[in-house]
XYZ file of C-alpha atoms in Angstrom:
124
model
C -57.085 24.948 -93.070
C -54.221 23.520 -91.049
C -52.511 20.484 -92.533
C -50.439 18.035 -90.532
C -48.082 15.395 -91.880
C -46.311 12.993 -89.536
C -43.054 11.186 -90.234
C -40.395 9.233 -88.385
C -42.250 6.104 -87.352
C -40.863 2.624 -87.781
C -39.668 -0.534 -86.085
C -37.397 -0.214 -83.059
C -36.133 -2.645 -80.445
C -37.144 -2.328 -76.796
C -34.999 0.280 -75.092
C -34.416 2.140 -78.336
C -35.406 5.643 -79.409
C -37.394 7.267 -82.174
C -38.069 10.855 -83.111
C -41.384 11.696 -84.696
C -41.922 14.884 -86.610
C -45.096 16.670 -87.648
C -44.932 19.205 -90.458
C -47.508 21.954 -89.940
C -48.829 24.108 -92.762
C -51.804 26.259 -93.726
C -53.650 28.853 -91.718
C -52.291 30.907 -88.891
C -51.419 28.480 -86.135
C -49.231 30.680 -83.942
C -51.733 30.455 -81.067
C -52.640 26.818 -81.538
C -52.036 23.980 -79.179
C -50.271 21.061 -80.829
C -50.588 17.536 -79.536
C -49.478 13.975 -80.041
C -51.883 11.118 -79.458
C -51.545 7.402 -80.012
C -53.869 4.512 -80.665
C -53.009 0.869 -80.194
C -55.101 -1.915 -81.783
C -58.358 -2.385 -79.932
C -57.783 0.622 -77.700
C -58.991 4.199 -77.603
C -56.850 7.054 -78.840
C -54.925 8.417 -75.882
C -53.093 11.626 -75.097
C -49.303 11.543 -75.226
C -48.037 15.121 -75.080
C -48.895 18.671 -76.125
C -47.245 22.043 -76.558
C -48.531 25.582 -76.953
C -47.028 26.923 -80.155
C -46.619 30.532 -79.075
C -45.076 30.070 -75.624
C -43.779 26.509 -75.690
C -45.555 25.299 -72.559
C -45.608 21.509 -72.534
C -47.962 18.879 -71.156
C -47.443 15.139 -70.802
C -49.387 12.034 -69.963
C -48.246 11.138 -66.457
C -47.215 7.647 -67.494
C -44.858 8.985 -70.189
C -43.077 11.774 -68.337
C -39.339 11.330 -68.413
C -39.289 9.153 -71.527
C -41.042 11.350 -74.099
C -40.234 14.960 -74.946
C -42.304 17.257 -77.147
C -40.817 20.316 -78.835
C -41.529 22.683 -81.688
C -39.311 24.300 -84.266
C -40.865 27.625 -85.217
C -38.437 28.124 -88.093
C -39.295 24.814 -89.731
C -42.931 24.709 -88.564
C -42.589 21.272 -87.075
C -43.677 19.642 -83.845
C -41.422 16.846 -82.685
C -41.774 13.949 -80.281
C -38.580 12.388 -78.967
C -39.289 8.940 -77.562
C -36.653 7.172 -75.468
C -36.496 3.859 -73.611
C -39.263 2.525 -75.775
C -41.318 -0.434 -74.601
C -43.474 -2.903 -76.509
C -46.550 -1.253 -74.987
C -45.606 1.967 -76.805
C -46.534 0.236 -80.064
C -49.305 2.259 -81.694
C -50.190 4.620 -84.486
C -49.072 8.076 -83.425
C -51.105 11.084 -84.518
C -50.276 14.764 -84.594
C -53.162 17.132 -83.885
C -53.864 20.867 -83.723
C -56.267 22.678 -81.422
C -57.312 26.224 -82.239
C -59.021 26.924 -78.928
C -57.513 24.250 -76.754
C -57.605 24.734 -73.008
C -56.086 21.759 -71.214
C -54.903 20.158 -74.478
C -55.167 16.644 -73.050
C -58.520 15.685 -74.554
C -58.753 14.643 -78.180
C -62.114 16.442 -78.302
C -60.260 19.777 -78.227
C -58.459 19.106 -81.502
C -59.921 20.081 -84.864
C -57.134 18.955 -87.157
C -55.408 15.579 -87.350
C -52.629 14.028 -89.355
C -52.847 10.636 -91.004
C -50.726 8.947 -88.351
C -47.417 7.134 -88.338
C -46.866 3.575 -87.113
C -44.457 2.927 -84.268
C -43.654 -0.705 -83.514
C -41.462 -1.674 -80.573
C -40.399 -5.282 -80.877
C -37.334 -7.473 -80.738
């Protein structure tokens, strides 16, 4: 059973940066796909970015390319999301997720395991 615990959320001003981290534990996740999703109030959960744990291939939502960067630290078993040039519309709860058999890794339906989420608020 894979367990995911997010951290690093908070309040940041527009134009600022935040780094989210997801601690991964349990099971054998070396071949998993790891993703970040977000959900704003009244909206559906949407794909942000994903990475294949074993080879490090990354995927991004088109609208976020260039501002967000996903990475993994295989020594610490963490998946990180660096968010730069943040905008008020980036305000959401950000979730870490793990997909055992993920193919494209952009659909939340591929993910079996989810963290509890961490709040990111971009406001002046």
